[in-house]
Every structure is written in structure tokens, then in C-alpha cells.
Short mmCIF file of C-alpha atoms and ligand atoms in Angstrom, two decimals:
data_model
loop_
_atom_site.label_atom_id
_atom_site.label_comp_id
_atom_site.label_asym_id
_atom_site.label_seq_id
_atom_site.Cartn_x
_atom_site.Cartn_y
_atom_site.Cartn_z
CA UNK A 1 25.74 -8.10 14.31
CA UNK A 2 24.74 -6.50 17.59
CA UNK A 3 21.47 -4.61 17.78
CA UNK A 4 23.27 -1.30 18.27
CA UNK A 5 25.39 -1.79 15.13
CA UNK A 6 22.43 -2.84 13.00
CA UNK A 7 20.53 0.23 14.09
CA UNK A 8 23.47 2.53 13.69
CA UNK A 9 24.25 1.43 10.16
CA UNK A 10 20.58 1.69 9.26
CA UNK A 11 20.25 5.16 10.69
CA UNK A 12 23.31 6.41 8.88
CA UNK A 13 21.88 5.05 5.63
CA UNK A 14 18.45 6.62 5.94
CA UNK A 15 19.51 10.13 6.95
CA UNK A 16 18.93 11.73 10.26
CA UNK A 17 16.65 14.40 8.88
CA UNK A 18 13.60 12.11 9.17
CA UNK A 19 11.30 11.70 12.15
CA UNK A 20 13.66 9.65 14.33
CA UNK A 21 13.19 10.55 17.94
CA UNK A 22 14.96 9.12 20.95
CA UNK A 23 13.20 5.84 21.96
CA UNK A 24 12.03 5.80 25.54
CA UNK A 25 13.86 3.74 28.11
CA UNK A 26 10.91 2.70 30.24
CA UNK A 27 9.43 -0.78 30.51
CA UNK A 28 6.15 -2.04 29.11
CA UNK A 29 3.64 -3.00 31.82
CA UNK A 30 4.14 -6.50 33.29
CA UNK A 31 0.82 -7.84 32.01
CA UNK A 32 1.34 -6.53 28.43
CA UNK A 33 1.07 -9.41 25.95
CA UNK A 34 3.16 -9.99 22.81
CA UNK A 35 2.44 -12.01 19.71
CA UNK A 36 2.87 -12.38 15.98
CA UNK A 37 0.31 -12.95 13.24
CA UNK A 38 -0.29 -14.74 9.95
CA UNK A 39 -3.36 -15.64 7.87
CA UNK A 40 -4.48 -18.92 6.33
CA UNK A 41 -4.21 -18.05 2.63
CA UNK A 42 -0.90 -16.27 3.12
CA UNK A 43 0.93 -19.15 4.83
CA UNK A 44 -0.84 -22.50 4.71
CA UNK A 45 -0.54 -23.74 1.13
CA UNK A 46 -2.05 -27.23 0.78
CA UNK A 47 -4.73 -25.49 -1.23
CA UNK A 48 -6.49 -28.70 -2.18
CA UNK A 49 -5.06 -31.15 0.31
CA UNK A 50 -7.19 -33.62 2.26
CA UNK A 51 -10.57 -32.36 1.10
CA UNK A 52 -10.09 -28.59 1.34
CA UNK A 53 -12.54 -26.70 -0.90
CA UNK A 54 -11.60 -23.90 -3.28
CA UNK A 55 -11.55 -20.40 -1.80
CA UNK A 56 -12.14 -17.17 -3.67
CA UNK A 57 -8.41 -16.39 -3.43
CA UNK A 58 -7.54 -19.79 -4.93
CA UNK A 59 -9.98 -19.01 -7.69
CA UNK A 60 -8.84 -15.42 -8.22
CA UNK A 61 -5.10 -16.16 -8.35
CA UNK A 62 -5.64 -19.13 -10.67
CA UNK A 63 -8.02 -17.25 -12.97
CA UNK A 64 -6.09 -13.96 -13.10
CA UNK A 65 -2.41 -14.78 -12.52
CA UNK A 66 -1.55 -11.57 -14.35
CA UNK A 67 -3.12 -9.61 -11.48
CA UNK A 68 -0.49 -10.89 -9.02
CA UNK A 69 3.22 -10.01 -9.05
CA UNK A 70 5.09 -12.74 -10.96
CA UNK A 71 1.81 -14.63 -11.43
CA UNK A 72 2.24 -16.09 -7.94
CA UNK A 73 -0.37 -17.60 -5.64
CA UNK A 74 -0.82 -19.25 -2.24
CA UNK A 75 -0.90 -22.86 -3.52
CA UNK A 76 2.13 -23.71 -1.39
CA UNK A 77 3.00 -20.39 0.30
CA UNK A 78 5.01 -21.18 3.49
CA UNK A 79 3.57 -24.71 3.49
CA UNK A 80 2.39 -24.20 7.06
CA UNK A 81 -0.27 -26.85 6.44
CA UNK A 82 2.60 -29.34 6.70
CA UNK A 83 5.13 -27.32 8.68
CA UNK A 84 3.01 -25.86 11.49
CA UNK A 85 5.11 -27.56 14.17
CA UNK A 86 8.11 -25.60 12.94
CA UNK A 87 6.05 -22.42 13.14
CA UNK A 88 5.25 -23.21 16.76
CA UNK A 89 8.97 -23.70 17.42
CA UNK A 90 9.66 -20.22 15.99
CA UNK A 91 7.02 -18.73 18.26
CA UNK A 92 8.39 -20.58 21.24
CA UNK A 93 11.88 -19.33 20.50
CA UNK A 94 10.58 -15.75 20.32
CA UNK A 95 8.90 -16.21 23.70
CA UNK A 96 5.58 -15.07 22.17
CA UNK A 97 2.58 -15.05 24.50
CA UNK A 98 0.12 -15.60 21.65
CA UNK A 99 -0.13 -16.47 17.98
CA UNK A 100 -2.78 -14.80 15.84
CA UNK A 101 -3.72 -16.96 12.85
CA UNK A 102 -6.87 -17.42 10.80
CA UNK A 103 -9.01 -20.41 9.91
CA UNK A 104 -9.53 -21.24 6.27
CA UNK A 105 -13.33 -21.53 6.06
CA UNK A 106 -13.09 -23.76 2.97
CA UNK A 107 -10.60 -26.10 4.69
CA UNK A 108 -13.19 -26.77 7.39
CA UNK A 109 -16.32 -26.42 5.25
CA UNK A 110 -15.38 -27.08 1.60
CA UNK A 111 -18.70 -25.78 0.24
CA UNK A 112 -19.11 -23.10 2.91
CA UNK A 113 -22.06 -24.98 4.39
CA UNK A 114 -21.91 -26.21 7.96
CA UNK A 115 -23.60 -29.53 7.14
CA UNK A 116 -20.50 -30.77 5.29
CA UNK A 117 -17.48 -30.78 7.60
CA UNK A 118 -13.99 -31.74 6.38
CA UNK A 119 -12.57 -33.65 9.34
CA UNK A 120 -8.98 -33.36 8.08
CA UNK A 121 -9.30 -29.58 8.15
CA UNK A 122 -10.68 -29.66 11.68
CA UNK A 123 -7.82 -31.93 12.75
CA UNK A 124 -5.25 -29.56 11.28
CA UNK A 125 -6.44 -26.68 13.44
CA UNK A 126 -6.90 -28.92 16.51
CA UNK A 127 -3.30 -30.05 16.14
CA UNK A 128 -2.00 -26.52 15.68
CA UNK A 129 -3.95 -25.27 18.69
CA UNK A 130 -2.80 -28.13 20.86
CA UNK A 131 0.86 -27.62 19.85
CA UNK A 132 0.54 -23.93 20.74
CA UNK A 133 -1.11 -24.63 24.09
CA UNK A 134 1.40 -27.23 25.09
CA UNK A 135 4.11 -24.62 24.54
CA UNK A 136 2.30 -22.00 26.59
CA UNK A 137 1.23 -19.93 23.54
CA UNK A 138 -2.35 -18.66 23.43
CA UNK A 139 -4.18 -19.06 20.12
CA UNK A 140 -5.80 -15.81 18.88
CA UNK A 141 -8.07 -16.97 16.08
CA UNK A 142 -9.54 -14.96 13.21
CA UNK A 143 -12.55 -16.56 11.53
CA UNK A 144 -12.32 -14.64 8.27
CA UNK A 145 -9.10 -13.24 6.84
CA UNK A 146 -10.31 -12.69 3.25
CA UNK A 147 -10.55 -16.30 1.91
CA UNK A 148 -14.22 -17.07 1.28
CA UNK A 149 -15.34 -20.50 0.04
CA UNK A 150 -15.73 -20.06 -3.72
CA UNK A 151 -19.11 -21.81 -3.56
CA UNK A 152 -20.41 -18.84 -1.52
CA UNK A 153 -18.70 -16.35 -3.82
CA UNK A 154 -20.54 -17.99 -6.69
CA UNK A 155 -23.79 -17.09 -4.94
CA UNK A 156 -22.91 -13.40 -4.79
CA UNK A 157 -20.42 -13.33 -1.90
CA UNK A 158 -20.60 -10.66 0.82
CA UNK A 159 -23.01 -8.30 -0.96
CA UNK A 160 -25.57 -11.13 -0.68
CA UNK A 161 -26.50 -10.08 2.84
CA UNK A 162 -29.22 -12.58 3.74
CA UNK A 163 -27.26 -15.62 2.59
CA UNK A 164 -23.88 -14.64 4.01
CA UNK A 165 -25.13 -13.62 7.46
CA UNK A 166 -26.65 -17.10 7.86
CA UNK A 167 -23.64 -18.95 6.46
CA UNK A 168 -21.22 -16.99 8.62
CA UNK A 169 -23.35 -17.57 11.71
CA UNK A 170 -23.30 -21.35 11.11
CA UNK A 171 -19.55 -21.31 10.50
CA UNK A 172 -18.84 -19.22 13.60
CA UNK A 173 -21.01 -21.48 15.79
CA UNK A 174 -19.18 -24.53 14.49
CA UNK A 175 -15.77 -22.95 15.11
CA UNK A 176 -16.72 -21.93 18.68
CA UNK A 177 -18.00 -25.43 19.40
CA UNK A 178 -14.99 -27.20 17.87
CA UNK A 179 -12.17 -25.05 19.20
CA UNK A 180 -13.64 -22.83 21.91
CA UNK A 181 -12.49 -24.93 24.86
CA UNK A 182 -8.94 -23.96 23.92
CA UNK A 183 -9.39 -20.65 22.09
CA UNK A 184 -10.17 -17.72 24.39
CA UNK A 185 -9.62 -14.86 21.94
CA UNK A 186 -11.65 -14.71 18.75
CA UNK A 187 -11.70 -12.18 15.96
CA UNK A 188 -14.61 -12.50 13.56
CA UNK A 189 -13.26 -10.48 10.60
CA UNK A 190 -9.86 -9.12 9.66
CA UNK A 191 -9.78 -5.73 7.90
CA UNK A 192 -13.13 -6.24 6.21
CA UNK A 193 -12.63 -2.92 4.43
CA UNK A 194 -10.01 -4.56 2.21
CA UNK A 195 -12.45 -7.31 1.26
CA UNK A 196 -15.31 -4.90 0.67
CA UNK A 197 -13.65 -1.91 -0.95
CA UNK A 198 -10.85 -3.69 -2.83
CA UNK A 199 -12.84 -6.86 -3.59
CA UNK A 200 -16.29 -5.47 -4.50
CA UNK A 201 -15.54 -1.75 -4.95
CA UNK A 202 -12.32 -1.15 -6.90
CA UNK A 203 -12.31 -4.80 -8.00
CA UNK A 204 -8.60 -5.38 -7.53
CA UNK A 205 -8.79 -8.10 -4.83
CA UNK A 206 -10.78 -11.33 -5.02
CA UNK A 207 -13.43 -11.64 -6.34
CA UNK A 208 -12.61 -8.69 -8.64
CA UNK A 209 -16.07 -7.08 -8.69
CA UNK A 210 -16.23 -3.42 -9.78
CA UNK A 211 -19.13 -1.88 -7.90
CA UNK A 212 -17.59 1.06 -6.10
CA UNK A 213 -19.88 2.75 -3.60
CA UNK A 214 -22.66 0.21 -4.15
CA UNK A 215 -21.67 -3.43 -3.55
CA UNK A 216 -18.76 -2.30 -1.37
CA UNK A 217 -21.29 -0.70 1.00
CA UNK A 218 -23.56 -3.77 0.88
CA UNK A 219 -20.56 -5.96 1.69
CA UNK A 220 -19.74 -3.90 4.79
CA UNK A 221 -23.38 -4.05 5.86
CA UNK A 222 -23.28 -7.85 5.69
CA UNK A 223 -19.99 -7.98 7.58
CA UNK A 224 -21.29 -5.84 10.44
CA UNK A 225 -24.48 -7.90 10.74
CA UNK A 226 -22.52 -11.15 10.54
CA UNK A 227 -20.04 -10.03 13.17
CA UNK A 228 -22.86 -9.09 15.55
CA UNK A 229 -24.63 -12.40 14.94
CA UNK A 230 -21.46 -14.31 15.75
CA UNK A 231 -20.87 -12.19 18.87
CA UNK A 232 -24.39 -12.87 20.17
CA UNK A 233 -24.09 -16.57 19.38
CA UNK A 234 -20.92 -16.65 21.45
CA UNK A 235 -22.55 -14.67 24.23
CA UNK A 236 -25.61 -16.86 24.46
CA UNK A 237 -24.31 -20.32 23.64
CA UNK A 238 -20.62 -20.38 24.53
CA UNK A 239 -19.50 -17.59 26.84
CA UNK A 240 -21.00 -19.15 29.99
CA UNK A 241 -18.84 -22.26 29.60
CA UNK A 242 -15.91 -21.05 27.49
CA UNK A 243 -15.48 -17.60 28.98
CA UNK A 244 -13.47 -16.09 26.10
CA UNK A 245 -13.43 -12.79 24.23
CA UNK A 246 -14.73 -11.85 20.77
CA UNK A 247 -13.84 -8.84 18.68
CA UNK A 248 -13.55 -7.60 15.10
CA UNK A 249 -10.28 -6.31 13.64
CA UNK A 250 -10.59 -2.87 12.06
CA UNK A 251 -7.67 -1.21 10.29
CA UNK A 252 -6.72 2.35 9.60
CA UNK A 253 -3.88 4.76 8.92
CA UNK A 254 -3.61 7.86 11.03
CA UNK A 255 -4.95 10.79 8.99
CA UNK A 256 -3.04 13.97 9.66
CA UNK A 257 -4.63 17.29 8.64
CA UNK A 258 -2.44 19.13 6.11
CA UNK A 259 -2.71 22.36 8.14
CA UNK A 260 -4.26 23.78 11.28
CA UNK A 261 -7.19 25.18 9.33
CA UNK A 262 -10.70 24.11 10.34
CA UNK A 263 -11.33 22.86 6.82
CA UNK A 264 -8.30 20.55 6.78
CA UNK A 265 -9.15 19.28 10.25
CA UNK A 266 -12.70 18.58 9.16
CA UNK A 267 -11.42 16.79 6.03
CA UNK A 268 -9.09 14.57 8.09
CA UNK A 269 -11.91 13.72 10.51
CA UNK A 270 -14.23 12.89 7.61
CA UNK A 271 -11.56 10.67 6.09
CA UNK A 272 -11.03 8.65 9.28
CA UNK A 273 -14.77 8.31 9.77
CA UNK A 274 -15.22 6.90 6.25
CA UNK A 275 -12.11 4.76 6.47
CA UNK A 276 -12.33 3.45 10.02
CA UNK A 277 -15.67 4.59 11.45
CA UNK A 278 -17.38 2.79 8.54
CA UNK A 279 -16.64 -0.46 10.44
CA UNK A 280 -15.72 0.71 13.94
CA UNK A 281 -18.59 3.07 14.72
CA UNK A 282 -21.42 0.52 14.64
CA UNK A 283 -19.57 -1.78 17.04
CA UNK A 284 -17.34 0.37 19.21
CA UNK A 285 -19.04 3.78 19.43
CA UNK A 286 -21.50 4.27 22.29
CA UNK A 287 -24.13 5.51 19.76
CA UNK A 288 -23.54 2.69 17.26
CA UNK A 289 -24.62 2.91 13.58
CA UNK A 290 -22.56 4.28 10.69
CA UNK A 291 -20.87 7.65 11.30
CA UNK A 292 -23.41 10.44 10.72
CA UNK A 293 -21.11 12.07 8.16
CA UNK A 294 -21.31 8.91 6.01
CA UNK A 295 -25.07 8.62 6.36
CA UNK A 296 -25.59 12.26 5.36
CA UNK A 297 -23.09 12.56 2.55
CA UNK A 298 -23.91 9.28 0.82
CA UNK A 299 -27.65 9.95 1.03
CA UNK A 300 -27.18 13.40 -0.44
CA UNK A 301 -24.88 12.32 -3.26
CA UNK A 302 -27.04 9.25 -4.06
CA UNK A 303 -30.05 11.51 -4.47
CA UNK A 304 -28.19 13.85 -6.81
CA UNK A 305 -26.99 10.82 -8.77
CA UNK A 306 -30.62 9.76 -9.30
CA UNK A 307 -30.76 6.79 -6.90
CA UNK A 308 -34.12 6.22 -5.22
CA UNK A 309 -32.44 5.58 -1.90
CA UNK A 310 -29.04 5.99 -0.37
CA UNK A 311 -26.32 3.68 -1.69
CA UNK A 312 -25.39 3.18 1.98
CA UNK A 313 -27.81 0.57 3.36
CA UNK A 314 -29.59 1.64 6.57
CA UNK A 315 -29.72 -0.22 9.87
CA UNK A 316 -33.05 -0.29 11.69
CA UNK A 317 -32.95 1.04 15.29
CA UNK A 318 -33.15 -2.60 16.46
CA UNK A 319 -30.16 -3.51 14.32
CA UNK A 320 -28.18 -0.53 15.62
CA UNK A 321 -28.75 -1.79 19.17
CA UNK A 322 -28.00 -5.38 18.23
CA UNK A 323 -24.59 -4.46 16.73
CA UNK A 324 -23.59 -1.80 19.25
CA UNK A 325 -21.18 -2.99 21.93
CA UNK A 326 -20.43 -6.38 20.35
CA UNK A 327 -16.79 -6.45 21.42
CA UNK A 328 -14.70 -7.50 24.36
CA UNK A 329 -11.61 -5.54 23.36
CA UNK A 330 -10.75 -3.15 20.54
CA UNK A 331 -8.75 -4.98 17.83
CA UNK A 332 -6.68 -2.57 15.76
CA UNK A 333 -4.42 -3.06 12.73
CA UNK A 334 -2.31 -0.05 11.80
CA UNK A 335 0.82 0.54 9.77
CA UNK A 336 1.18 4.10 8.50
CA UNK A 337 -0.06 7.70 8.17
CA UNK A 338 -1.63 9.74 5.37
CA UNK A 339 -1.95 13.52 5.00
CA UNK A 340 -5.40 14.95 4.29
CA UNK A 341 -6.40 18.26 2.77
CA UNK A 342 -9.80 19.83 2.24
CA UNK A 343 -11.16 19.76 -1.30
CA UNK A 344 -14.39 21.04 -2.83
CA UNK A 345 -16.94 18.27 -3.25
CA UNK A 346 -16.08 16.12 -6.21
CA UNK A 347 -18.45 16.45 -9.13
CA UNK A 348 -21.44 14.15 -9.40
CA UNK A 349 -20.68 11.44 -11.94
CA UNK A 350 -19.89 7.76 -11.50
CA UNK A 351 -20.72 6.89 -7.87
CA UNK A 352 -17.78 5.92 -5.73
CA UNK A 353 -16.39 5.74 -2.22
CA UNK A 354 -13.63 8.31 -2.81
CA UNK A 355 -16.05 10.78 -4.36
CA UNK A 356 -18.33 10.25 -1.34
CA UNK A 357 -15.43 11.38 0.86
CA UNK A 358 -14.10 14.15 -1.47
CA UNK A 359 -10.74 14.95 0.15
CA UNK A 360 -7.16 15.11 -1.15
CA UNK A 361 -4.63 12.66 0.35
CA UNK A 362 -0.91 11.94 0.02
CA UNK A 363 2.09 10.69 1.95
CA UNK A 364 4.97 13.02 2.70
CA UNK A 365 8.02 12.45 0.51
CA UNK A 366 10.37 12.89 3.50
CA UNK A 367 8.93 9.84 5.29
CA UNK A 368 11.04 6.68 5.17
CA UNK A 369 9.85 4.04 2.72
CA UNK A 370 9.35 0.29 2.92
CA UNK A 371 9.05 -2.22 0.07
CA UNK A 372 5.28 -1.47 -0.09
CA UNK A 373 4.25 1.74 -1.85
CA UNK A 374 1.55 2.47 0.75
CA UNK A 375 3.69 1.88 3.82
CA UNK A 376 5.73 4.86 5.00
CA UNK A 377 7.41 4.85 8.40
CA UNK A 378 5.56 7.40 10.56
CA UNK A 379 5.79 6.27 14.19
CA UNK A 380 4.24 9.42 15.70
CA UNK A 381 1.04 8.81 13.71
CA UNK A 382 0.34 5.67 15.73
CA UNK A 383 0.45 7.56 19.01
CA UNK A 384 -2.00 10.13 17.62
CA UNK A 385 -4.27 7.36 16.32
CA UNK A 386 -4.31 5.58 19.68
CA UNK A 387 -5.30 8.82 21.40
CA UNK A 388 -8.03 9.45 18.83
CA UNK A 389 -9.46 5.96 19.39
CA UNK A 390 -9.25 6.38 23.14
CA UNK A 391 -11.24 9.61 22.98
CA UNK A 392 -13.69 8.65 20.23
CA UNK A 393 -14.68 5.24 21.55
CA UNK A 394 -14.71 5.88 25.26
CA UNK A 395 -11.37 4.56 26.48
CA UNK A 396 -11.56 0.93 25.32
CA UNK A 397 -8.99 -1.76 25.97
CA UNK A 398 -6.98 -1.89 22.73
CA UNK A 399 -5.01 -4.84 21.39
CA UNK A 400 -2.86 -3.99 18.37
CA UNK A 401 -3.57 -7.03 16.23
CA UNK A 402 -1.15 -6.09 13.41
CA UNK A 403 1.73 -3.70 12.85
CA UNK A 404 4.85 -4.24 10.76
CA UNK A 405 7.24 -3.31 7.99
CA UNK A 406 8.10 -4.70 4.54
CA UNK A 407 11.46 -5.01 2.83
CA UNK A 408 12.94 -7.46 0.31
CA UNK A 409 13.60 -10.27 2.75
CA UNK A 410 17.14 -9.58 3.95
CA UNK A 411 18.35 -11.27 7.17
CA UNK A 412 20.03 -8.10 8.45
CA UNK A 413 16.75 -6.20 8.49
CA UNK A 414 17.70 -2.97 10.22
CA UNK A 415 14.74 -1.17 8.68
CA UNK A 416 12.34 -3.54 10.43
CA UNK A 417 14.21 -3.34 13.76
CA UNK A 418 14.01 0.43 13.56
CA UNK A 419 10.30 0.32 12.68
CA UNK A 420 9.48 -1.85 15.70
CA UNK A 421 11.67 0.22 17.99
CA UNK A 422 10.11 3.51 16.97
CA UNK A 423 6.49 2.36 16.71
CA UNK A 424 6.67 0.54 20.03
CA UNK A 425 8.26 3.60 21.60
CA UNK A 426 5.28 5.72 20.52
CA UNK A 427 2.85 3.04 21.67
CA UNK A 428 4.55 2.97 25.07
CA UNK A 429 4.27 6.75 25.31
CA UNK A 430 0.56 6.47 24.52
CA UNK A 431 0.25 4.00 27.41
CA UNK A 432 2.46 5.67 30.01
CA UNK A 433 2.09 9.36 29.20
CA UNK A 434 -1.37 9.57 27.63
CA UNK A 435 -3.16 6.84 29.60
CA UNK A 436 -4.37 4.88 26.56
CA UNK A 437 -5.24 1.31 27.54
CA UNK A 438 -3.19 -0.74 25.08
CA UNK A 439 -2.72 -4.26 26.47
CA UNK A 440 -1.15 -6.22 23.62
CA UNK A 441 0.92 -5.99 20.45
CA UNK A 442 1.13 -8.23 17.40
CA UNK A 443 4.01 -8.13 14.94
CA UNK A 444 2.98 -8.76 11.35
CA UNK A 445 4.35 -11.21 10.51
CA UNK A 446 5.85 -14.35 12.05
CA UNK A 447 7.43 -15.07 8.66
CA UNK A 448 7.60 -13.86 5.07
CA UNK A 449 4.45 -14.91 3.22
CA UNK A 450 2.10 -14.34 0.28
CA UNK A 451 1.44 -10.59 0.27
CA UNK A 452 -1.76 -10.61 -1.84
CA UNK A 453 -1.35 -8.71 -5.14
CA UNK A 454 2.37 -8.26 -4.43
CA UNK A 455 2.87 -12.02 -4.28
CA UNK A 456 6.26 -12.76 -2.71
CA UNK A 457 7.89 -9.44 -3.61
CA UNK A 458 7.22 -7.64 -0.30
CA UNK A 459 8.41 -9.39 2.86
CA UNK A 460 7.02 -8.64 6.33
CA UNK A 461 8.50 -11.56 8.29
CA UNK A 462 10.53 -11.75 11.47
CA UNK A 463 11.71 -14.98 9.82
CA UNK A 464 12.85 -15.39 6.26
CA UNK A 465 11.27 -18.17 4.22
CA UNK A 466 13.18 -19.54 1.23
CA UNK A 467 10.41 -19.79 -1.37
CA UNK A 468 12.85 -21.23 -3.91
CA UNK A 469 13.35 -24.31 -1.75
CA UNK A 470 10.57 -26.96 -1.73
CA UNK A 471 11.15 -27.41 2.02
CA UNK A 472 10.46 -23.72 2.66
CA UNK A 473 13.12 -23.42 5.38
CA UNK A 474 12.67 -20.59 7.89
CA UNK A 475 15.58 -18.48 9.18
CA UNK A 476 15.44 -15.91 11.97
CA UNK A 477 16.22 -12.32 10.92
CA UNK A 478 17.81 -9.65 13.12
CA UNK A 479 14.30 -8.39 13.88
CA UNK A 480 13.40 -11.79 15.42
CA UNK A 481 16.35 -11.39 17.78
CA UNK A 482 15.25 -7.86 18.59
CA UNK A 483 11.60 -8.79 19.17
CA UNK A 484 12.66 -11.72 21.36
CA UNK A 485 14.71 -9.36 23.50
CA UNK A 486 11.83 -6.88 23.76
CA UNK A 487 9.45 -9.65 24.85
CA UNK A 488 11.80 -10.98 27.51
CA UNK A 489 12.91 -7.59 28.91
CA UNK A 490 9.80 -5.43 28.13
CA UNK A 491 12.42 -2.85 27.20
CA UNK A 492 13.05 -1.38 23.71
CA UNK A 493 16.63 -0.22 24.23
CA UNK A 494 19.69 -1.84 25.75
CA UNK A 495 18.93 -0.73 29.32
CA UNK A 496 15.62 0.44 30.80
CA UNK A 497 14.73 2.17 34.05
CA UNK A 498 13.11 -0.22 36.48
C1 NOJ B 1 -3.01 -6.33 6.59
C2 NOJ B 1 -3.53 -7.71 6.37
O1 NOJ B 1 -4.35 -8.14 7.40
C3 NOJ B 1 -2.44 -8.73 6.03
O2 NOJ B 1 -3.07 -9.80 5.42
C4 NOJ B 1 -1.38 -8.09 5.18
O3 NOJ B 1 -0.44 -9.02 4.75
C5 NOJ B 1 -0.70 -7.00 5.97
N1 NOJ B 1 -1.67 -6.02 6.39
C6 NOJ B 1 0.42 -6.29 5.23
O4 NOJ B 1 -0.08 -5.69 4.08
#
């Protein structure tokens, strides 16, 4: 089916009363770069092949299969551990400039410790990187995309700040030294908020610890210190010879105030500071540290709850300076928008992150849906978010390191084509009309994969993977054709102005 027909039939189906606006017919800048992303646990499989150690996600999915849709896990996933050359072919066919993937820490270091290296794991990534490079595709490598060696989880995981900062520093140094001649773009952590708040706060992700507003804050503290350590290690020991870039991926929705009232605007600003500033401020803001609104509110509520000190750990002035500015570009994951309304402060009771924020949130029922409950299609929110980042963090270079849409895996995926068209149109307006410095875009995901608690029920891929077939064959969807065309023409519609 031609792009126009796919779009047309999709638009007729989803009603024209939604937020569809005419996509712009200008071209993306010549030096704009395009890629797709995956993550180790979501695609690799081979969970215990060739000496790989157990990760906390192996452990979690095996221990609590009832926590995952259909009791599924990443034991085989897309089998990219064996089929990575096919993945590179898919990328080549798309014309992608880069591939963002993550290293499985426990594949390289089965116990998490840098003194015990699994050579087969190192070889796997060397082979993948070399296949990418020989096809002209730049590797963008994430060190930590949620799968922690279980041996480190057993010692307390991320809330164990002193241990984890050291272990992560050793792991990062090893990765830079092993792969850094070929890898010029590094991301230390992916969406650490999901690890910290879902893993150690609400307790729904691995490792399933319920310590909302206590361990979740400690976890974030460790992550920020670990990121900065890795950045400085790169700066001092590797940058002079390897000359690459290091960043940390932070994710957020756009938070739209429910009305023009000062209270709703203040509530939306507070929400984005807790949600995004929690990780972004210390690194990307010229003043560093946690957002003041977090420091003040958590200290005040902790005191009323009877804690001797704030549940939010404090950075010393030296630490604030050490963490501040540890980035070479702003790495942003974003998918959707949430409405925010002012609320009176929630009552003091069980401590928790949401009570610390005390706002009311929802998603508008008129917004188009995806297969994921949290993901509504709100393209204009991304343009607003990009402008907010541009203003708040002093006009950084931004690379969108994830953006995408879920459905049930159909090959004629008009919903996904429409999502990319509309989101990219708003991103292009942010670049051309608002002057935001966005230099790259990453479609999540190269292929359908293990979507965490949703198992294989929500599909984000440009390529379909047949999970019922032991060979895990990949098939291009309509969105792969569309993305390929966008990459080659830099144009979102059939014809663009020159
Ligand atoms: C964010 C995460 O980085 C990725 O692992 C996940 O699959 C996608 N978003 C979609 O939920």
C-alpha cells in the first residue's frame, strides 16, 4: 500500500476531530542524524549463553512470572545474540546513520566485578560494533539500560551508593577501553527514573523493592554520582585519544497545565521538575544540584513525617560542581503528554514520591491511543517540551534518543506512520521556527521486542518479529518503508520545498 493510502485509511479510522495538523513540507537540516534503538535485555536473549551472568531482569522474570504479561521473559527475546548480523542488515536497509543499543553488564562481567571478564561477551559486542562500522552505521552505546548483574542486586543494588558508584566506574572504564576506539557516542544510563522509581519505589520493576520516596531517592543519588564518575573517567583517561561524547538519557512527558491559572502552571512546573529535573538538573542545569522545589518540599514533608533528615539525599557543594556539566549533548527520550492540575498538599502519611509532588494528573480522553495505556498520541506536546528544555537548560544540543508508538504488531502500521509523521513535524517546527538545536532522532524501536511488564503484548518495532517461530524472522512494516524514505529525503511528506 502506498504511504498516502495507509495514512488516509488510518486518518479516516481515527476521526478527524483529534489533534491532526498539516505536516510541514520543509526538509530536515542536512547534518541531522537518524537512528533506531533497542536494549540488551529486550532483544538479545541468550540469557545464559557463553558465560553470561544472571541479571536482575533474568532473576525478576524467572522469580515472578506472574508479574509479566503471559509470564513472558527475555530468555530468547529477538535472539539478537545470535542474529545481530540480520539486525545490521535491517539498519542498513533503512539507511540509518546510527544504531543505539545497550551493553548487558552481566554478559561482559558476569558477577558485576571488573576483575572477571567474560571474553565471549566482549567478542559479541566487538563483532556487532565492527559489523555496524563496516556498513557505515555509528554505534551509540548505552552502558546501563536497566539490567543490573544480579550479584550486585544481591548486595543492595542502586540504593547501595558507595558500592555501586565504584562498580559502575570500573565497568564504564572497561567499556571505554574495550570499545572506545570505535564508539564515539556513549550514554551512561537510560531512563534511570524507571529503574529507581519503578524498581525501588513502587516495586513493580526489577528488583521489586517497595521503598517509595526513600530508596528511590537513594537510587537516583547513586545514578547521578555514577554518571559523573564515568564522565570524568572518560574526560581524563579516554577523551584525549578517543575524542567521543558522553551523555545520560533522561526521559519525560510534556506536562501541560490544565488551565491558564498561576496555580495550574506552578503545578505543571513542579511536576516536570520532579519528573525530569530530578535527573536532568544536576547534570544539565547551569546551577546543578536537584531542583530547589524538590529539595524544599521533600525536606519539609520528611520533617513533618518524623524523619531526622530529608529523605532526599544532599549533594555537597563539591559534588554539585563535580556533576554539573557532565554532558556533551542532551539525550532525551519522550513519548507523550500528561495534563496537570493544582491540588492541595496531600496529607502526611506514608512517605512517597507522588505525595511529595502533590498534583493531579491525567491524559485527555480525546487523544489517540496506542497499545500502551500510558502512551497517547500528542505531537504538539513534544514541541512544547523541546522549547522548555531549550529555555531551562541554556540552549543545549539535543539528540532525541527515543520516541515511538506501540500497537499489536500489524505490518500495515498506519498508526505508527502517523505518529512519526506528526511527531517529526513538530520536532522540525521546533528546529526551524523556534530555533531549538535538535541534531538527531531515534525511532524506538528497530524491531518488536520484550516490553518489560507487558512482555510481548505491546509492539514498538519498525520491523515485526515472529515470536512464535524459533528463528525469530524479522519483516519490515509500512513504518520501516516510511522511515527509510524520511531518512533518504529528509522530507516527511511526498514532496518538500528545497
Ligand atoms: C523507554 C525505554 O527506554 C524502553 O526500554 C521501552 O521499551 C520504551 N520506552 C517503550 O516503553
